[in-house]
CSV table of C-alpha atoms and ligand atoms in Angstrom, one decimal:
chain,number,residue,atom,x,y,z
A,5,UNK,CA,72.9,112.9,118.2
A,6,UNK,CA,76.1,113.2,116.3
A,7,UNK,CA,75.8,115.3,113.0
A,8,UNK,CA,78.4,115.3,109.9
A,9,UNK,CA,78.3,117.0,106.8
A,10,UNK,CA,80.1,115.3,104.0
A,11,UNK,CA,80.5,117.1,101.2
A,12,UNK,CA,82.3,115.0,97.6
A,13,UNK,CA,83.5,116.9,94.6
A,14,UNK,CA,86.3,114.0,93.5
A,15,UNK,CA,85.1,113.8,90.2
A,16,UNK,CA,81.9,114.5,88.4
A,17,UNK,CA,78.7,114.2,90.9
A,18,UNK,CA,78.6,117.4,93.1
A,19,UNK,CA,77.2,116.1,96.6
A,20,UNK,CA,76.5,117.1,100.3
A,21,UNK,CA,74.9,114.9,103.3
A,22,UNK,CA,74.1,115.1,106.5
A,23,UNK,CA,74.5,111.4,108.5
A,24,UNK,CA,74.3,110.8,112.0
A,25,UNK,CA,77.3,108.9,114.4
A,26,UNK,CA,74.5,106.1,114.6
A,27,UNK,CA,75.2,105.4,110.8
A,28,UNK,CA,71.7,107.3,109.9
A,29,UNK,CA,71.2,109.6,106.5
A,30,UNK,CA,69.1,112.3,107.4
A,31,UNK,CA,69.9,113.5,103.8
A,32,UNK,CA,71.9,112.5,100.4
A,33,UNK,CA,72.3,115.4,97.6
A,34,UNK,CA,73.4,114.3,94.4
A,35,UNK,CA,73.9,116.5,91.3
A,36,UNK,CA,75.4,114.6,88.5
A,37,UNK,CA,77.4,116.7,86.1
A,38,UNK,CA,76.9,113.0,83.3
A,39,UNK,CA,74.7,115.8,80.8
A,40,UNK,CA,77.9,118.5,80.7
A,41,UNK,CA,80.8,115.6,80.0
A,42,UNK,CA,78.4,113.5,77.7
A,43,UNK,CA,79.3,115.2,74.5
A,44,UNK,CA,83.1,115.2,75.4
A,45,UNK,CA,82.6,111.0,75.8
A,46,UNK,CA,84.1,111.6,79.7
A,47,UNK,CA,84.9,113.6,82.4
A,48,UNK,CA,86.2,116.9,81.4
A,49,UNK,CA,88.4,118.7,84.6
A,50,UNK,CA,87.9,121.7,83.6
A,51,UNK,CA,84.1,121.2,82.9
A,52,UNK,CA,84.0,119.7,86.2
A,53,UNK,CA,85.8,122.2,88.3
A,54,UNK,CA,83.5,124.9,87.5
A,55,UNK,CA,80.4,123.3,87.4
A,56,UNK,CA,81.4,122.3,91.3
A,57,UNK,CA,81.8,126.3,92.1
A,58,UNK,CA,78.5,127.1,90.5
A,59,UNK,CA,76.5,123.9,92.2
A,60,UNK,CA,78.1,123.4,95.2
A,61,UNK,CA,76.4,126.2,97.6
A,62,UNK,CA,73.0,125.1,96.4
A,63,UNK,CA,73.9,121.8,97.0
A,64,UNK,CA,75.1,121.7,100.9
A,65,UNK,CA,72.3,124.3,101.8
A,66,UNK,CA,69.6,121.8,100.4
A,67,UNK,CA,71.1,119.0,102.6
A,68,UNK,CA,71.2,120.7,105.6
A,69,UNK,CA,67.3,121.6,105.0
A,70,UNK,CA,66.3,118.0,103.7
A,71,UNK,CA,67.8,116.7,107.3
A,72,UNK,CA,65.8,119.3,109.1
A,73,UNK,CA,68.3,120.4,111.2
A,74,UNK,CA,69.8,124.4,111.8
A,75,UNK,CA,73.3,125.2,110.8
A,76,UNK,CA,74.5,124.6,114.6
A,77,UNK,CA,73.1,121.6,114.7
A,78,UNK,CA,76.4,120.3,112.7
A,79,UNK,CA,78.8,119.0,114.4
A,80,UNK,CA,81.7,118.7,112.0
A,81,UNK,CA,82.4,118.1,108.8
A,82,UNK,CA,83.7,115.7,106.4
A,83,UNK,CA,85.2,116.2,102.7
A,84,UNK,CA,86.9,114.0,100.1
A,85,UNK,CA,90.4,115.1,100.0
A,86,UNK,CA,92.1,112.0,97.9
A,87,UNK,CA,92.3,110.7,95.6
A,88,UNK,CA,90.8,112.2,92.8
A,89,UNK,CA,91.0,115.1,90.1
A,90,UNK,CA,93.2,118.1,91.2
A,91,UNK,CA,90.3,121.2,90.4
A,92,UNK,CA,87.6,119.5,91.5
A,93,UNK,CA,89.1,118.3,94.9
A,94,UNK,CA,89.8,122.0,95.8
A,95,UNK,CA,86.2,122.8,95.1
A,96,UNK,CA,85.0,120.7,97.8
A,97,UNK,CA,88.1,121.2,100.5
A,98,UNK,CA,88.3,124.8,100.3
A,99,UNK,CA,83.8,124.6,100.8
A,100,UNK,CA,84.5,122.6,103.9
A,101,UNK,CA,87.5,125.0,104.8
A,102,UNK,CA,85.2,127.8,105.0
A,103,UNK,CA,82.4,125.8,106.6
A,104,UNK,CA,84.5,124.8,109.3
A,105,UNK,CA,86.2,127.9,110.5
A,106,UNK,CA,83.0,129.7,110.1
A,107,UNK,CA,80.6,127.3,112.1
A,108,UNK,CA,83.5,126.8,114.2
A,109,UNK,CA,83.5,122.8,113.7
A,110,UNK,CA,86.0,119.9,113.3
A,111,UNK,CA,87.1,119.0,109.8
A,112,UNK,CA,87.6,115.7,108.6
A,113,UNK,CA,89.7,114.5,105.8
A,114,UNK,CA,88.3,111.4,104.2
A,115,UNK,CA,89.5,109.0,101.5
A,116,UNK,CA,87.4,108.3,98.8
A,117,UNK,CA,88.7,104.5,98.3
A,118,UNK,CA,87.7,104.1,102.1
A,119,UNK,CA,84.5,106.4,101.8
A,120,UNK,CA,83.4,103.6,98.8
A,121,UNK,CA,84.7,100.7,101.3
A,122,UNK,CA,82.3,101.9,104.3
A,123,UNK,CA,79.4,102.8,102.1
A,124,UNK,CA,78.7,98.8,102.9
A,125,UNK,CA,77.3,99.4,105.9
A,126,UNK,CA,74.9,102.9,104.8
A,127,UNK,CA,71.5,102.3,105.2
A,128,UNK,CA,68.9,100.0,106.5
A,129,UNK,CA,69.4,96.3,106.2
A,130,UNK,CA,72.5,95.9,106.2
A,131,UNK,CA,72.9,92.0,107.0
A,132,UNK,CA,77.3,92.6,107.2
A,133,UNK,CA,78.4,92.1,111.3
A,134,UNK,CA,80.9,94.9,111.9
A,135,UNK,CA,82.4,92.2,114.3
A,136,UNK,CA,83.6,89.8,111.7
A,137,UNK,CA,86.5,89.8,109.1
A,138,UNK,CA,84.9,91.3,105.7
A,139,UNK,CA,86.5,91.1,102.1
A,140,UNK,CA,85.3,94.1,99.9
A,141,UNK,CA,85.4,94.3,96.3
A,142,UNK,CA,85.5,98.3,95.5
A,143,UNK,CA,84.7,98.8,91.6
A,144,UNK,CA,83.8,102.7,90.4
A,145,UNK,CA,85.4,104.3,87.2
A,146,UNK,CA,89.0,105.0,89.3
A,147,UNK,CA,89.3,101.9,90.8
A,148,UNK,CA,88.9,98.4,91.2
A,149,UNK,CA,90.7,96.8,94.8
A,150,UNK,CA,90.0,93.9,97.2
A,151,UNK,CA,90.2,95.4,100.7
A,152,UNK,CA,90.5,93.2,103.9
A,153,UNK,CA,88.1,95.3,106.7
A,154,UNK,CA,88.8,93.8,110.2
A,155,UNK,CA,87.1,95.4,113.7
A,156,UNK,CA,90.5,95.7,114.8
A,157,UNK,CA,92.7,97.0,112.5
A,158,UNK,CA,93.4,99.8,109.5
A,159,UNK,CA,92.3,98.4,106.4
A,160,UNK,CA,94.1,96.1,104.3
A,161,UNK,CA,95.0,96.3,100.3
A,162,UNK,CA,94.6,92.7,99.2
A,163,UNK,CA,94.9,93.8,95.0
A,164,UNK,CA,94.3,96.1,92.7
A,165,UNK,CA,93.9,96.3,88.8
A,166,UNK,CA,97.4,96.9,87.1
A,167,UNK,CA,95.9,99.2,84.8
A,168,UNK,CA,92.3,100.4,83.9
A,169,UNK,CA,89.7,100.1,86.8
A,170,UNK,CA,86.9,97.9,85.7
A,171,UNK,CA,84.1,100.5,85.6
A,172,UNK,CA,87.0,102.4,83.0
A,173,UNK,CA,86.9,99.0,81.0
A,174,UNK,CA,83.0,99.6,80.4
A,175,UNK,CA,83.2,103.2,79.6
A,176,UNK,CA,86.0,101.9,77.2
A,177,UNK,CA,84.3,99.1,75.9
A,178,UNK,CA,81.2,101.2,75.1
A,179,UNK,CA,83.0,104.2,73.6
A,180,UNK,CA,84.1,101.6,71.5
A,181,UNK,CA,80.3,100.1,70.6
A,182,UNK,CA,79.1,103.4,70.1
A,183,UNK,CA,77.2,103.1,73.1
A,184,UNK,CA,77.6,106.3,74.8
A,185,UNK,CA,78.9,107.8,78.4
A,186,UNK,CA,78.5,106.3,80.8
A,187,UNK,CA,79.9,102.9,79.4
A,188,UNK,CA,78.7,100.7,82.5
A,189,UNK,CA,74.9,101.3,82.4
A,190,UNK,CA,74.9,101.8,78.1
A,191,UNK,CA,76.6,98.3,78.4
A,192,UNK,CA,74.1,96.3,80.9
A,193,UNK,CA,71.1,97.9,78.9
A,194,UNK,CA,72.4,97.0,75.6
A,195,UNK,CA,73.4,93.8,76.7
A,196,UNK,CA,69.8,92.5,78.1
A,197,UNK,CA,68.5,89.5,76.3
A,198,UNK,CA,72.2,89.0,74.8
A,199,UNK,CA,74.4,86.0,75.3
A,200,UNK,CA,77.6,86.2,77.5
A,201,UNK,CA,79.0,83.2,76.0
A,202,UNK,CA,78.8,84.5,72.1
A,203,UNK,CA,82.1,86.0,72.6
A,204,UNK,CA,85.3,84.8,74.3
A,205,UNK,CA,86.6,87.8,75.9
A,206,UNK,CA,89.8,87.5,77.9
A,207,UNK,CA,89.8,87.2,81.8
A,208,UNK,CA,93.0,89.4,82.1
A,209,UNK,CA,95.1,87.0,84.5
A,210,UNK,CA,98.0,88.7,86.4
A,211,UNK,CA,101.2,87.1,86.8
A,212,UNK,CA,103.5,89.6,88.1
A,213,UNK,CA,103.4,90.8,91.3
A,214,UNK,CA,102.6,94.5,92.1
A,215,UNK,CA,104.0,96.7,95.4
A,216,UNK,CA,104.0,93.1,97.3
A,217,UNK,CA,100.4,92.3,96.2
A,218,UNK,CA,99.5,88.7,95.4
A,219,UNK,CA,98.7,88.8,91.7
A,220,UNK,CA,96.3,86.3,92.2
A,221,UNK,CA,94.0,89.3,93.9
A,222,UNK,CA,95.0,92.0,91.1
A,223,UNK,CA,93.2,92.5,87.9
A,224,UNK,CA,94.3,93.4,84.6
A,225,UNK,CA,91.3,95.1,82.0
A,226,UNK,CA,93.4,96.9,79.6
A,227,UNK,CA,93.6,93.9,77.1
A,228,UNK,CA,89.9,93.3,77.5
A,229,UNK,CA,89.6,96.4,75.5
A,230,UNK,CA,92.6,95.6,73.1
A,231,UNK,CA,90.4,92.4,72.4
A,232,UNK,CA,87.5,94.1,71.6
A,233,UNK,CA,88.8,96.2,69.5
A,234,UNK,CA,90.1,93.7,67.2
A,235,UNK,CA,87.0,92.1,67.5
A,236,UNK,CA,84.7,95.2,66.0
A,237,UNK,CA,87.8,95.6,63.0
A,238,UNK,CA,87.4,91.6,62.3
A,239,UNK,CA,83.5,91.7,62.5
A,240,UNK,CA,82.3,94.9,61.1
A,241,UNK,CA,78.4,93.1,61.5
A,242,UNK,CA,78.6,93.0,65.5
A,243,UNK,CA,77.4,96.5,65.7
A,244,UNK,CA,74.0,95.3,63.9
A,245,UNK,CA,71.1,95.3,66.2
A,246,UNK,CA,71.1,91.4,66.0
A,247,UNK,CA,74.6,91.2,67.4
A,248,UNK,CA,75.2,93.8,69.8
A,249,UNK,CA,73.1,92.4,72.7
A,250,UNK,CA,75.6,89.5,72.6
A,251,UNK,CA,78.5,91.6,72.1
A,252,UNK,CA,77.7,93.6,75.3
A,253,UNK,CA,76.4,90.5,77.2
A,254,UNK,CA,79.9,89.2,76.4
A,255,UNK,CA,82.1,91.9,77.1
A,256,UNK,CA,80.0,92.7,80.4
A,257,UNK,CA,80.6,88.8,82.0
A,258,UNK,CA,84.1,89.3,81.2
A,259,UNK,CA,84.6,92.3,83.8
A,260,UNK,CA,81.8,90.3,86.0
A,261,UNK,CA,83.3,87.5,85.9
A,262,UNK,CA,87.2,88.2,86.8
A,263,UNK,CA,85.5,90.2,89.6
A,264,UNK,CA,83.7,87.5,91.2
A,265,UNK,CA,86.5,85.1,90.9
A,266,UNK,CA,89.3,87.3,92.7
A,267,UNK,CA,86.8,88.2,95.1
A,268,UNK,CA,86.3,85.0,95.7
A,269,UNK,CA,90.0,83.8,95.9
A,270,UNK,CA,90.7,86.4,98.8
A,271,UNK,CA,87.5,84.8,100.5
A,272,UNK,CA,89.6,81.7,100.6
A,273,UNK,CA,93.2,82.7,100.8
A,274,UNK,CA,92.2,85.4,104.0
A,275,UNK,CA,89.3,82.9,105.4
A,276,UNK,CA,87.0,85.5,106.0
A,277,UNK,CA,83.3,84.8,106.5
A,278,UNK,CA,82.0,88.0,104.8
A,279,UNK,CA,81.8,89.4,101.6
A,280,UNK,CA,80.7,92.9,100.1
A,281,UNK,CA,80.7,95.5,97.3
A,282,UNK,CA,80.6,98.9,96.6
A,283,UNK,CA,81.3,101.6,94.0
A,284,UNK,CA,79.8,102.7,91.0
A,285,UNK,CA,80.2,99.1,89.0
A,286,UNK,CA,78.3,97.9,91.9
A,287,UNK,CA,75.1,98.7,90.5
A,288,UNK,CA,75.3,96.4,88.0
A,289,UNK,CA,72.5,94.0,88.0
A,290,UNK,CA,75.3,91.3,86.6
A,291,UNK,CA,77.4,91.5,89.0
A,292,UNK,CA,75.0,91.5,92.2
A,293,UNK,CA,73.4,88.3,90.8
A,294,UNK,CA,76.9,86.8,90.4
A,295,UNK,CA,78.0,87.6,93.5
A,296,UNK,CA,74.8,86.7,95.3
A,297,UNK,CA,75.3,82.9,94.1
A,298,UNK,CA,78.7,82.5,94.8
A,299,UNK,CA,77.9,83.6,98.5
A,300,UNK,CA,75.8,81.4,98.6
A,301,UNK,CA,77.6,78.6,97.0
A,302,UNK,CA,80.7,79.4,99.8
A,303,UNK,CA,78.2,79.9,102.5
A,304,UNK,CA,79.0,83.4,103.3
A,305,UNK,CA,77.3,86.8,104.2
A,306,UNK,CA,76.8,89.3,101.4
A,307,UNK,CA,76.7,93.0,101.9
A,308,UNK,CA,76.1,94.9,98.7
A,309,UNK,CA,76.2,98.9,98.9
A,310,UNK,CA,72.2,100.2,98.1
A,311,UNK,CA,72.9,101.0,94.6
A,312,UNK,CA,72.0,104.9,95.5
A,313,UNK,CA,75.4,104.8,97.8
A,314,UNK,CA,77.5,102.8,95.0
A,315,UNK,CA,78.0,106.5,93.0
A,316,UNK,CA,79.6,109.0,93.9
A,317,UNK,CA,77.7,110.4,97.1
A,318,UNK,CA,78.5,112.3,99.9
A,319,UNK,CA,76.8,110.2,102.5
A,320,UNK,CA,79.4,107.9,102.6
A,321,UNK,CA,82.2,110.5,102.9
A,322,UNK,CA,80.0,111.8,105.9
A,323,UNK,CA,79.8,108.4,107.2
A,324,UNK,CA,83.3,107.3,107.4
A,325,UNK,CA,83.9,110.6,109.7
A,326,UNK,CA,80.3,109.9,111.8
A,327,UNK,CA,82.1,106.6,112.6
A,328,UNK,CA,85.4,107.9,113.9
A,329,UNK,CA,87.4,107.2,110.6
A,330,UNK,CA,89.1,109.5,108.3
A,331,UNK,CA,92.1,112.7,109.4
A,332,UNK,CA,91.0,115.1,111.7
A,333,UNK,CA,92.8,118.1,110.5
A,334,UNK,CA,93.9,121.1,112.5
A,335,UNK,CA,94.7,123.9,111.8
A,336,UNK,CA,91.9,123.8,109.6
A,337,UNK,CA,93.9,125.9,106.9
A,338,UNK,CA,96.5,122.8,106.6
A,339,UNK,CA,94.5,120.5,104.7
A,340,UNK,CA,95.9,120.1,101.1
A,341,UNK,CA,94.1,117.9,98.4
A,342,UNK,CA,96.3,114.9,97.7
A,343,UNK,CA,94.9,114.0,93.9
A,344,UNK,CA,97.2,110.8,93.4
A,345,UNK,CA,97.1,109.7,97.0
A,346,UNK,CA,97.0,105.5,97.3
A,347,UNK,CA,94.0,103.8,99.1
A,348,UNK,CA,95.4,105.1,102.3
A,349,UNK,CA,94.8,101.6,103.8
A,350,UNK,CA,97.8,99.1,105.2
A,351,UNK,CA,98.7,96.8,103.0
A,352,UNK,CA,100.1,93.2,103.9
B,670,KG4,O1,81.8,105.3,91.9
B,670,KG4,P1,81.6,106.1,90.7
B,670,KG4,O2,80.3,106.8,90.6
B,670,KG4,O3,82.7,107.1,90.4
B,670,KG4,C1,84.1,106.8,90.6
B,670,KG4,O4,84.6,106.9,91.7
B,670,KG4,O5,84.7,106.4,89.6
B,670,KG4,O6,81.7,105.0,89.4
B,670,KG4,C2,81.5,105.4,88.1
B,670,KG4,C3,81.7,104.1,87.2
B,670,KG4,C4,81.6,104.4,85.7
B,670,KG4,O7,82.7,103.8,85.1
B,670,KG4,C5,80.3,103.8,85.3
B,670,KG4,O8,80.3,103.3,84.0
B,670,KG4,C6,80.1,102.7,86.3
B,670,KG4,O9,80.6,103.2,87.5
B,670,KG4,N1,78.7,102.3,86.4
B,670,KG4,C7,78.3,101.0,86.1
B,670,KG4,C8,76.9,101.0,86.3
B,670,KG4,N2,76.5,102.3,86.8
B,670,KG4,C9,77.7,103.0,86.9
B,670,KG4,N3,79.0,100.0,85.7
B,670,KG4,C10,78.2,98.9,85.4
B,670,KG4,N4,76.9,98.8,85.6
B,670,KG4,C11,76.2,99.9,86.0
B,670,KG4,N5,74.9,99.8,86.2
B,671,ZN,ZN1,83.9,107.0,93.4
């Protein structure tokens, strides 16, 4: 048995896991840092840096106890190195630095994009077959990209969003309804029992085309926002408990529903026979019911990421390395944080 650490720091959850070459999670440590950015309304650096120095040790030595396995028992180890913010990157790279030279083990660069992309396939009952052309909708609070994952070839860009990712639309959105950090779960709670048709949001359609992308696959959520911010000035009631539920409902079927629809178009313009979803938007109840019935409206497979891999974890950082993926850097020393780095994936 093949043993990685992962270890992710990109942003604000400080995690370690230990997962297994045969795709198994022996164990998933997650410290989210939400508490320390909540009164600052988002992720603060800084705040996020440090907290990963003071959490971080804690953190990797309670995943390697939860697996139940000794020290030399790992047999290499995996980090997030790109994308992502600058100070909290290093936290976790110069961690799995030291780790490596001083357990004497392999490390492994991984890319978060593609560490959210193979979280489809964590955990049991996954109904995807690795063997068959996939299109994967990736939605967290950095990013929002249709990805093209074939047995026999590098990952492929299909589109992206223009400009905010969609789970940065919902933190947006509910900054902007009062509702509180983080926007996407303060937004499905306070939308539950409201109406998504109430309010005619925009669907954000993309004409022009970006790096050789077909705009038809790429998103747009920065005038969503716009909207509903002209909305609140022009009805100063919507706030009212009466209102809000369909407010949110609204705004929240907006996002859903330009994500279903592109993810459906690449279905049809790549004919692939498989469909899935990961990142932190993925949780949300919304969009796993919307995308259950169009699968099964087009007849195709759905794999959704468990929602406890859709955030930040490190079990999927671990996992894309247990399954052969990600940089095998040597000399260990070399590896340098790339914050801005692109999906690291081919595109068409
Ligand atoms: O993947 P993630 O944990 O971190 C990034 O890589 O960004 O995603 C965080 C994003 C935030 O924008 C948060 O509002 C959103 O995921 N999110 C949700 C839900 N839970 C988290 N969005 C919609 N519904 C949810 N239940
Ligand atoms: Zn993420």
């Amino acid at each position: 048995m093949i043993c990685f650490l992962g270890i992710e720091t990109s942003c604000d959850e400080t995690a370690a896991a230990v997962v297994t070459s045969a795709g198994r999670v022996l164990s998933n440590v997650v410290h989210s840092q939400i508490a320390l950015h909540q009164p600052h309304g988002g992720v603060v650096p800084e705040i996020a840096s440090r907290a990963h120095v003071e959490l971080l040790p804690g953190i990797v030595e309670r995943a390697i106890s939860e697996a139940g396995i000794a020290w030399d028992e790992i047999d290499g180890i995996a980090v997030t190195s790109e994308p992502g913010l600058a100070s909290a990157l290093l936290v976790g790279v110069a961690a799995a630095q030291a780790l490596a030279l001083r357990l004497d083990r392999p490390l492994v660069a991984v890319n978060h994009i593609e560490a959210h992309l193979r979280s489809i396939f964590l955990g049991e009952g996954c109904p995807l077959d690795r063997a068959l052309p996939t299109v994967a909708l990736v939605v967290s609070g950095g990013h929002t990209c249709l990805i093209e994952l074939s047995p026999d070839r590098a990952p492929r860009l299909l589109g992206q969003t223009l400009d905010d990712a969609a789970g940065e639309a919902l933190d947006k959105g509910a900054k902007l309804m009062g509702l509180g950090y983080p926007g996407g779960p303060a937004i499905e709670a306070a939308a539950a029992g409201g109406d998504s048709k109430r309010v005619a949001f925009p669907r954000g359609g993309v004409t022009s085309a970006i790096e050789g992308l077909d705009p038809a696959l790429c998103f747009s959520f920065s005038g969503l926002k716009t909207a509903l911010r002209y909305y609140l000035r022009d009805h100063p009631e919507a706030l009212n408990a009466e209102h809000l539920p369909h407010v949110a409902a609204s705004y929240e079927e907006a996002v859903v529903s330009v994500l279903v629809e592109r993810l459906e178009s690449a279905l049809t313009k790549t004919g692939a026979s498989q469909a899935a979803a990961a990142g932190g938007v993925a949780r949300n109840r919304r969009l796993r019911s919307r995308l259950a019935e169009m699968a099964a409206r087009r007849g195709v497979r759905l794999g959704l990421a468990a929602p406890e891999f859709c955030s930040d974890n490190a079990a999927m950082v671990a996992a894309v390395a247990a399954a052969g993926f990600g940089r095998s850097v040597r000399p260990i020393g070399a590896l340098d944080i790339r914050p801005t780095a692109p999906i690291g994936l081919e595109t068409p």
